[in-house]
Coordinates of N, CA and C and ligand atoms in Angstrom, one line a residue:
X1 N -20.8 -22.2 -16.2 CA -19.6 -21.4 -16.3 C -20.1 -19.8 -15.8
X2 N -19.4 -19.2 -15.2 CA -19.9 -17.9 -14.7 C -19.5 -17.0 -16.0
X3 N -20.2 -15.9 -16.1 CA -19.9 -15.0 -17.0 C -19.1 -13.8 -16.4
X4 N -17.7 -13.9 -16.4 CA -17.0 -12.9 -15.7 C -16.7 -11.6 -16.6
X5 N -17.2 -10.4 -16.1 CA -16.9 -9.0 -16.9 C -15.9 -8.5 -15.9
X6 N -14.7 -8.1 -16.6 CA -13.9 -7.5 -15.6 C -13.5 -6.1 -16.2
X7 N -13.3 -5.0 -15.2 CA -12.8 -3.7 -15.5 C -11.3 -3.6 -15.4
X8 N -10.8 -3.0 -16.4 CA -9.4 -2.8 -16.1 C -9.2 -1.2 -16.3
X9 N -9.2 -0.6 -14.9 CA -9.2 0.9 -14.9 C -7.9 1.6 -14.9
X10 N -7.8 2.8 -15.4 CA -6.4 3.5 -15.3 C -6.5 4.7 -16.1
X11 N -5.4 5.5 -15.9 CA -5.2 6.8 -16.5 C -4.9 6.5 -18.0
X12 N -4.0 5.6 -18.4 CA -3.7 5.3 -19.7 C -3.3 6.6 -20.4
X13 N -2.3 7.4 -19.9 CA -1.8 8.7 -20.4 C -0.5 8.7 -20.9
X14 N 0.1 8.1 -21.9 CA -0.6 7.3 -22.7 C -0.6 5.8 -22.4
X15 N -1.4 4.9 -23.2 CA -1.3 3.5 -23.2 C 0.2 3.1 -23.4
X16 N 0.7 2.2 -22.6 CA 2.0 1.7 -22.8 C 2.0 0.1 -23.2
X17 N 3.3 -0.3 -23.6 CA 3.2 -1.8 -23.9 C 3.0 -2.6 -22.7
X18 N 3.1 -2.1 -21.5 CA 2.8 -2.9 -20.4 C 1.2 -3.1 -20.2
X19 N 0.6 -1.9 -20.5 CA -1.0 -1.9 -20.4 C -1.5 -3.0 -21.4
X20 N -0.9 -3.0 -22.7 CA -1.3 -3.8 -23.7 C -1.1 -5.3 -23.5
X21 N -0.1 -5.5 -22.8 CA 0.4 -6.8 -22.3 C -0.7 -7.4 -21.4
X22 N -1.1 -6.5 -20.5 CA -2.0 -6.9 -19.3 C -3.5 -7.1 -20.2
X23 N -3.7 -6.3 -21.2 CA -5.1 -6.3 -21.7 C -5.1 -7.6 -22.5
X24 N -4.1 -8.0 -23.2 CA -4.0 -9.3 -23.8 C -4.1 -10.4 -22.8
X25 N -3.6 -10.6 -21.7 CA -3.7 -11.6 -20.7 C -5.2 -11.5 -20.2
X26 N -5.6 -10.2 -19.7 CA -7.0 -10.3 -19.4 C -8.0 -10.7 -20.2
X27 N -8.0 -10.5 -21.6 CA -8.9 -10.9 -22.6 C -8.8 -12.3 -22.6
X28 N -7.9 -13.1 -22.3 CA -7.7 -14.5 -22.2 C -8.5 -15.0 -21.2
X29 N -8.6 -14.4 -20.0 CA -9.0 -14.9 -18.8 C -10.6 -14.6 -18.6
X30 N -10.8 -13.4 -19.0 CA -12.3 -13.0 -18.7 C -13.2 -13.2 -19.9
X31 N -14.6 -13.1 -19.7 CA -15.4 -13.2 -20.8 C -15.6 -11.8 -21.5
X32 N -15.3 -10.8 -20.8 CA -15.4 -9.6 -21.4 C -14.4 -8.7 -20.5
X33 N -13.8 -7.8 -21.2 CA -12.9 -6.9 -20.5 C -13.1 -5.4 -20.9
X34 N -13.5 -4.5 -19.9 CA -13.7 -3.2 -20.3 C -12.5 -2.5 -19.7
X35 N -11.7 -1.9 -20.7 CA -10.8 -1.0 -20.4 C -11.4 0.4 -20.1
X36 N -11.1 0.9 -18.9 CA -12.0 2.1 -18.5 C -10.9 3.1 -18.1
X37 N -11.1 4.3 -18.9 CA -10.2 5.4 -18.7 C -10.7 6.3 -17.5
X38 N -10.1 6.6 -16.6 CA -10.6 7.3 -15.4 C -10.4 8.9 -15.6
X39 N -11.5 9.6 -15.3 CA -11.4 10.9 -15.6 C -10.9 11.8 -14.5
X40 N -10.4 11.2 -13.4 CA -9.9 11.9 -12.2 C -8.5 12.3 -12.0
X41 N -7.6 12.2 -13.3 CA -6.4 12.6 -13.3 C -6.2 14.1 -13.1
X42 N -5.0 14.5 -12.6 CA -4.6 15.8 -12.6 C -4.4 16.5 -13.9
X43 N -5.4 17.3 -14.3 CA -5.3 17.8 -15.6 C -4.0 18.5 -16.0
X44 N -3.4 19.2 -15.1 CA -2.3 19.9 -15.4 C -1.1 19.1 -15.9
X45 N -1.0 17.8 -15.5 CA 0.0 16.9 -15.9 C -0.3 16.0 -17.1
X46 N -1.6 16.0 -17.4 CA -2.2 15.2 -18.6 C -1.6 15.5 -20.0
X47 N -1.2 14.4 -20.6 CA -0.6 14.8 -22.0 C -1.7 14.6 -22.9
X48 N -2.5 13.7 -22.8 CA -3.7 13.6 -23.7 C -5.1 13.6 -23.2
X49 N -6.0 14.2 -24.0 CA -7.5 14.2 -23.5 C -8.1 12.9 -23.4
X50 N -9.1 12.8 -22.8 CA -9.8 11.6 -22.6 C -10.2 10.9 -24.1
X51 N -10.6 11.7 -24.9 CA -11.1 11.0 -26.3 C -9.8 10.6 -27.0
X52 N -8.7 11.4 -26.8 CA -7.4 10.9 -27.5 C -7.0 9.6 -26.9
X53 N -6.9 9.5 -25.5 CA -6.5 8.3 -24.9 C -7.4 7.0 -25.5
X54 N -8.8 7.4 -25.5 CA -9.6 6.4 -26.0 C -9.5 5.9 -27.4
X55 N -9.1 6.8 -28.2 CA -8.8 6.6 -29.7 C -7.6 5.7 -29.8
X56 N -6.5 6.0 -28.9 CA -5.3 5.2 -29.0 C -5.7 3.8 -28.7
X57 N -6.2 3.6 -27.5 CA -6.5 2.3 -26.8 C -7.4 1.4 -27.9
X58 N -8.4 2.3 -28.5 CA -9.2 1.5 -29.5 C -8.3 0.9 -30.6
X59 N -7.4 1.9 -31.1 CA -6.6 1.4 -32.3 C -5.7 0.3 -32.0
X60 N -5.3 0.1 -30.6 CA -4.4 -0.8 -30.4 C -4.9 -2.1 -30.0
X61 N -6.3 -2.2 -29.7 CA -7.0 -3.4 -29.3 C -8.1 -4.0 -30.1
X62 N -8.1 -3.3 -31.4 CA -9.2 -3.7 -32.3 C -9.4 -5.0 -32.7
X63 N -8.3 -5.9 -32.5 CA -8.3 -7.3 -32.9 C -8.9 -8.2 -31.7
X64 N -9.0 -7.6 -30.5 CA -9.7 -8.3 -29.4 C -11.0 -8.2 -29.3
X65 N -11.9 -9.2 -29.7 CA -13.3 -9.3 -29.8 C -13.9 -9.1 -28.5
X66 N -13.3 -9.4 -27.4 CA -14.1 -9.4 -26.0 C -13.5 -8.1 -25.2
X67 N -12.9 -7.2 -26.0 CA -12.5 -6.1 -25.3 C -13.1 -4.7 -25.7
X68 N -13.6 -3.9 -24.8 CA -14.3 -2.8 -25.0 C -13.6 -1.5 -24.4
X69 N -13.5 -0.4 -25.0 CA -12.8 0.7 -24.4 C -13.8 1.7 -24.0
X70 N -13.7 2.3 -22.6 CA -14.8 3.1 -22.3 C -14.1 4.2 -21.4
X71 N -14.8 5.2 -20.9 CA -14.3 6.3 -20.0 C -15.3 6.3 -18.9
X72 N -14.8 6.8 -17.7 CA -15.8 6.8 -16.4 C -15.3 8.0 -15.6
X73 N -16.4 8.4 -14.8 CA -16.2 9.4 -14.0 C -16.7 8.8 -12.4
X74 N -16.1 9.3 -11.4 CA -16.5 9.0 -10.1 C -16.0 7.7 -9.7
X75 N -16.7 7.3 -8.7 CA -16.2 5.9 -8.0 C -16.0 4.7 -9.0
X76 N -15.0 4.1 -8.9 CA -14.8 2.9 -9.8 C -15.8 1.8 -9.4
X77 N -16.2 1.5 -8.3 CA -17.1 0.4 -7.9 C -18.3 0.7 -8.4
X78 N -18.8 2.0 -8.4 CA -20.1 2.4 -8.9 C -20.3 2.1 -10.4
X79 N -19.1 2.5 -11.0 CA -19.0 2.2 -12.6 C -19.1 0.5 -12.7
X80 N -18.5 -0.2 -12.0 CA -18.4 -1.6 -12.0 C -19.9 -2.1 -11.9
X81 N -20.7 -1.6 -11.0 CA -22.1 -2.0 -10.8 C -22.9 -1.8 -11.9
X82 N -22.7 -0.5 -12.5 CA -23.2 0.1 -13.7 C -23.1 -0.8 -14.8
X83 N -21.9 -1.3 -14.8 CA -21.6 -2.2 -16.3 C -21.8 -3.6 -15.9
X84 N -22.3 -4.1 -14.7 CA -22.6 -5.4 -14.4 C -21.3 -6.1 -14.3
X85 N -20.3 -5.6 -13.9 CA -18.9 -6.1 -13.8 C -18.7 -6.9 -12.4
X86 N -18.1 -8.0 -12.2 CA -17.7 -8.5 -11.2 C -16.3 -8.6 -10.7
X87 N -15.4 -8.1 -11.5 CA -14.0 -8.1 -11.2 C -13.3 -6.7 -11.7
X88 N -12.3 -6.4 -11.0 CA -11.3 -5.2 -11.4 C -10.1 -6.0 -11.6
X89 N -9.4 -5.6 -12.8 CA -8.3 -6.0 -13.0 C -7.1 -5.0 -12.9
X90 N -6.1 -5.3 -12.2 CA -5.0 -4.3 -11.8 C -3.6 -5.1 -12.0
X91 N -2.8 -4.4 -12.6 CA -1.4 -5.0 -12.9 C -0.6 -4.6 -11.6
X92 N 0.4 -5.7 -11.3 CA 1.3 -5.4 -10.2 C 2.7 -5.7 -10.8
X93 N 3.5 -4.5 -11.0 CA 4.9 -4.7 -11.7 C 6.0 -5.2 -10.6
X94 N 5.9 -4.4 -9.5 CA 7.1 -4.8 -8.6 C 6.3 -4.5 -7.2
X95 N 7.2 -4.9 -6.3 CA 6.6 -4.9 -4.9 C 6.2 -3.6 -4.4
X96 N 6.8 -2.5 -5.0 CA 6.6 -1.1 -4.7 C 5.0 -0.8 -5.1
X97 N 4.4 -1.5 -5.9 CA 3.2 -1.3 -6.5 C 2.2 -1.8 -5.4
X98 N 2.7 -2.8 -4.6 CA 1.8 -3.7 -3.6 C 1.0 -2.8 -2.7
X99 N 1.6 -1.9 -2.0 CA 0.9 -1.1 -1.0 C -0.2 -0.4 -1.4
X100 N -0.1 0.3 -2.5 CA -1.2 1.4 -2.9 C -2.2 0.3 -3.6
X101 N -1.8 -0.7 -4.2 CA -2.8 -1.5 -4.8 C -3.7 -2.4 -3.8
X102 N -3.0 -2.8 -2.7 CA -3.7 -3.3 -1.6 C -4.7 -2.3 -1.0
X103 N -4.2 -1.3 -0.9 CA -5.2 -0.2 -0.1 C -6.3 0.0 -1.0
X104 N -6.2 0.3 -2.3 CA -7.2 0.4 -3.1 C -8.4 -0.7 -3.4
X105 N -7.6 -1.9 -3.4 CA -8.5 -3.1 -3.6 C -9.4 -3.3 -2.4
X106 N -8.6 -3.3 -1.1 CA -9.4 -3.4 0.1 C -10.5 -2.3 0.2
X107 N -10.3 -1.1 0.0 CA -11.2 -0.1 0.1 C -12.3 -0.2 -0.8
X108 N -12.0 -0.7 -2.2 CA -12.9 -1.0 -3.1 C -14.0 -2.1 -2.6
X109 N -13.3 -3.1 -2.0 CA -14.1 -4.3 -1.6 C -15.0 -3.9 -0.3
X110 N -14.5 -2.9 0.4 CA -15.4 -2.4 1.6 C -16.5 -1.7 1.0
X111 N -16.2 -1.0 0.1 CA -17.4 -0.2 -0.6 C -18.3 -1.2 -1.4
X112 N -17.8 -2.1 -2.0 CA -18.6 -2.9 -2.9 C -18.2 -4.4 -2.8
X113 N -18.8 -5.2 -1.9 CA -18.2 -6.5 -1.8 C -18.3 -7.4 -3.0
X114 N -19.3 -7.1 -3.8 CA -19.6 -7.9 -5.0 C -18.6 -7.8 -6.0
X115 N -17.5 -6.9 -6.0 CA -16.6 -6.7 -7.0 C -15.3 -7.1 -6.4
X116 N -14.7 -8.2 -6.9 CA -13.2 -8.7 -6.5 C -12.2 -8.1 -7.3
X117 N -11.1 -7.8 -6.8 CA -9.8 -7.3 -7.5 C -9.0 -8.4 -8.0
X118 N -8.6 -8.5 -9.1 CA -7.8 -9.6 -9.7 C -6.4 -9.0 -10.1
X119 N -5.3 -9.4 -9.4 CA -3.9 -8.7 -10.0 C -3.4 -9.8 -10.9
X120 N -2.8 -9.2 -11.9 CA -1.9 -9.8 -12.8 C -0.7 -9.2 -13.1
X121 N 0.4 -10.1 -13.5 CA 1.8 -9.5 -13.6 C 2.1 -9.3 -15.2
X122 N 2.5 -8.1 -15.6 CA 3.0 -8.1 -17.0 C 4.0 -8.8 -17.2
X123 N 4.4 -9.0 -18.5 CA 5.8 -9.6 -18.9 C 7.0 -8.8 -18.2
X124 N 8.1 -9.8 -17.7 CA 9.1 -8.8 -17.0 C 9.7 -7.7 -17.6
X125 N 9.8 -7.7 -19.0 CA 10.3 -6.5 -19.5 C 9.5 -5.2 -19.6
X126 N 8.3 -5.4 -19.0 CA 7.5 -4.1 -18.7 C 7.7 -3.7 -17.2
X127 N 8.4 -4.5 -16.4 CA 8.1 -4.3 -15.0 C 8.7 -2.9 -14.4
X128 N 9.4 -2.2 -15.3 CA 9.8 -0.9 -14.9 C 9.0 0.1 -15.7
X129 N 8.1 -0.1 -16.4 CA 7.4 0.9 -17.2 C 6.1 1.5 -16.7
X130 N 6.0 2.8 -16.9 CA 4.8 3.4 -16.7 C 4.6 4.6 -17.5
X131 N 3.3 4.9 -17.5 CA 2.9 6.2 -18.4 C 3.8 7.3 -18.1
X132 N 3.8 7.5 -16.6 CA 4.5 8.6 -16.2 C 6.0 8.7 -16.7
X133 N 6.7 7.4 -16.7 CA 8.1 7.6 -17.1 C 8.2 7.8 -18.5
X134 N 7.2 7.3 -19.4 CA 7.1 7.4 -20.7 C 7.0 9.1 -21.1
X135 N 6.2 9.7 -20.4 CA 6.0 11.1 -20.5 C 7.2 11.9 -20.2
X136 N 7.9 11.4 -19.1 CA 9.2 12.1 -18.8 C 10.3 11.8 -19.7
X137 N 10.4 10.6 -20.2 CA 11.5 10.4 -21.2 C 11.4 11.1 -22.6
X138 N 9.9 11.1 -22.9 CA 9.6 12.0 -24.2 C 9.9 13.5 -24.0
X139 N 9.5 13.9 -22.9 CA 9.8 15.4 -22.7 C 11.4 15.8 -22.7
X140 N 12.0 14.8 -22.3 CA 13.6 15.0 -22.4 C 14.2 14.4 -23.7
X141 N 13.3 14.0 -24.6 CA 13.9 13.8 -25.8 C 14.6 12.4 -25.8
X142 N 14.3 11.4 -24.9 CA 15.0 10.1 -24.8 C 14.2 9.0 -25.8
X143 N 14.6 7.8 -25.8 CA 14.0 6.8 -26.8 C 12.7 6.1 -26.1
X144 N 12.0 6.0 -27.0 CA 10.6 5.3 -26.4 C 10.3 4.1 -27.2
X145 N 11.4 3.6 -28.0 CA 11.1 2.3 -28.6 C 10.9 1.2 -27.7
X146 N 10.1 0.3 -27.9 CA 9.7 -0.9 -27.2 C 8.9 -0.6 -26.0
X147 N 8.6 0.7 -25.5 CA 8.0 1.1 -24.4 C 6.4 1.4 -24.8
X148 N 6.4 1.9 -25.9 CA 4.9 2.2 -26.5 C 4.8 1.7 -27.8
X149 N 3.7 1.4 -28.3 CA 3.5 1.2 -29.8 C 3.9 2.3 -30.7
X150 N 4.4 2.0 -31.8 CA 4.9 3.1 -32.8 C 4.0 4.1 -33.1
X151 N 2.7 3.9 -33.1 CA 1.7 5.0 -33.3 C 1.6 5.9 -32.1
X152 N 1.6 5.1 -31.1 CA 1.7 6.0 -29.8 C 2.9 7.0 -29.6
X153 N 4.0 6.2 -29.9 CA 5.3 7.2 -29.8 C 5.1 8.5 -30.8
X154 N 4.6 8.1 -32.0 CA 4.3 9.4 -32.9 C 3.5 10.4 -32.3
X155 N 2.3 9.9 -31.7 CA 1.5 10.8 -31.2 C 2.2 11.6 -29.9
X156 N 2.9 11.0 -29.2 CA 3.5 11.6 -27.9 C 4.4 12.5 -28.5
X157 N 5.4 12.2 -29.5 CA 6.3 13.1 -29.9 C 5.8 14.5 -30.5
X158 N 4.6 14.3 -31.3 CA 3.9 15.4 -31.8 C 3.4 16.5 -30.8
X159 N 2.7 15.7 -29.7 CA 2.1 16.4 -28.6 C 3.2 17.3 -28.0
X160 N 4.3 16.5 -27.6 CA 5.5 17.3 -26.9 C 5.9 18.4 -27.8
X161 N 6.1 18.2 -29.1 CA 6.7 19.2 -30.0 C 5.6 20.5 -30.0
X162 N 4.4 20.2 -30.0 CA 3.5 21.2 -30.0 C 3.6 22.1 -28.7
X163 N 3.6 21.2 -27.6 CA 3.7 21.9 -26.2 C 5.1 22.8 -26.1
X164 N 6.1 22.4 -26.7 CA 7.2 23.1 -26.7 C 7.3 24.4 -27.6
X165 N 6.6 24.3 -28.5 CA 6.4 25.4 -29.6 C 5.4 26.5 -28.7
X166 N 4.4 26.0 -28.1 CA 3.5 26.9 -27.4 C 3.9 27.5 -26.2
X167 N 4.8 26.6 -25.5 CA 5.4 27.1 -24.2 C 6.8 26.8 -24.0
X168 N 7.7 27.5 -24.7 CA 9.0 26.9 -25.0 C 9.9 26.8 -23.6
X169 N 9.5 27.9 -22.7 CA 10.4 27.7 -21.5 C 9.8 26.6 -20.5
X170 N 8.5 26.2 -20.6 CA 8.2 25.3 -19.8 C 8.2 23.8 -20.2
X171 N 8.9 23.6 -21.3 CA 8.9 22.3 -22.0 C 9.7 21.2 -21.0
X172 N 10.3 21.6 -20.0 CA 11.0 20.5 -19.1 C 10.1 20.2 -17.9
X173 N 9.1 20.9 -17.8 CA 8.2 20.6 -16.5 C 7.5 19.4 -16.7
Ligands
LIG201 O1 -3.3 4.2 -13.9 P1 -3.7 4.6 -12.5 O2 -3.5 6.2 -12.3 O3 -2.7 3.9 -11.5 O4 -5.1 4.3 -12.2 C1 -5.7 4.7 -10.9 C2 -7.3 4.6 -10.9 C3 -7.9 5.3 -11.9 C4 -7.6 3.0 -11.0 C5 -7.9 5.0 -9.6 O5 -7.5 6.4 -9.2 C6 -9.4 4.8 -9.5 O6 -9.9 3.9 -9.3 N1 -10.2 6.2 -9.6 C7 -11.5 6.2 -9.5 C8 -11.9 7.0 -8.2 C9 -12.1 5.8 -7.2 O7 -12.9 4.9 -7.2 N2 -11.4 6.0 -6.1 C10 -11.2 5.3 -5.0 C11 -10.2 4.2 -5.0 S1 -10.2 3.3 -3.5

């Protein structure tokens, strides 16, 4: 049997129930799953720092023995080789994800043919869910129940309240 180490990369700002659904599915399929938080996100839009995102992911996946949470900078394929990973796991929610995911998978394969991209579908109830939409709903005071774990919801609400106190006029941006 092959030892398949997969990297599940993303921004995870914050981790959603859709991400967690995919992590659970991936942990059953692969020998080891490294959830890798990418450093390359537009900082102005970020809600949480990298250590904060890592802490939330660790708290939510502590029960999964073969799942590790890490951060990375630079090219994903270089990080894969550095970690001895042979697969990248990505979630496809709807057909609208496909074009971007295809481009990324093919470009990654061109740069590093030793790494295969594997796509998995999260449960249907998460097919409309993204971190961006969670941030937006939270900023506008909408409900987050069922979209993120309760602990993450609490952290999101705290962070948005802090931002609204420090920059009251920018709170809807
Ligand atoms: O959760 P996201 O924001 O959809 O994740 C995108 C991510 C982090 C997987 C992608 O931007 C990425 O792989 N970044 C690392 C830099 C890189 O390798 N870029 C070339 C991709 S072809």
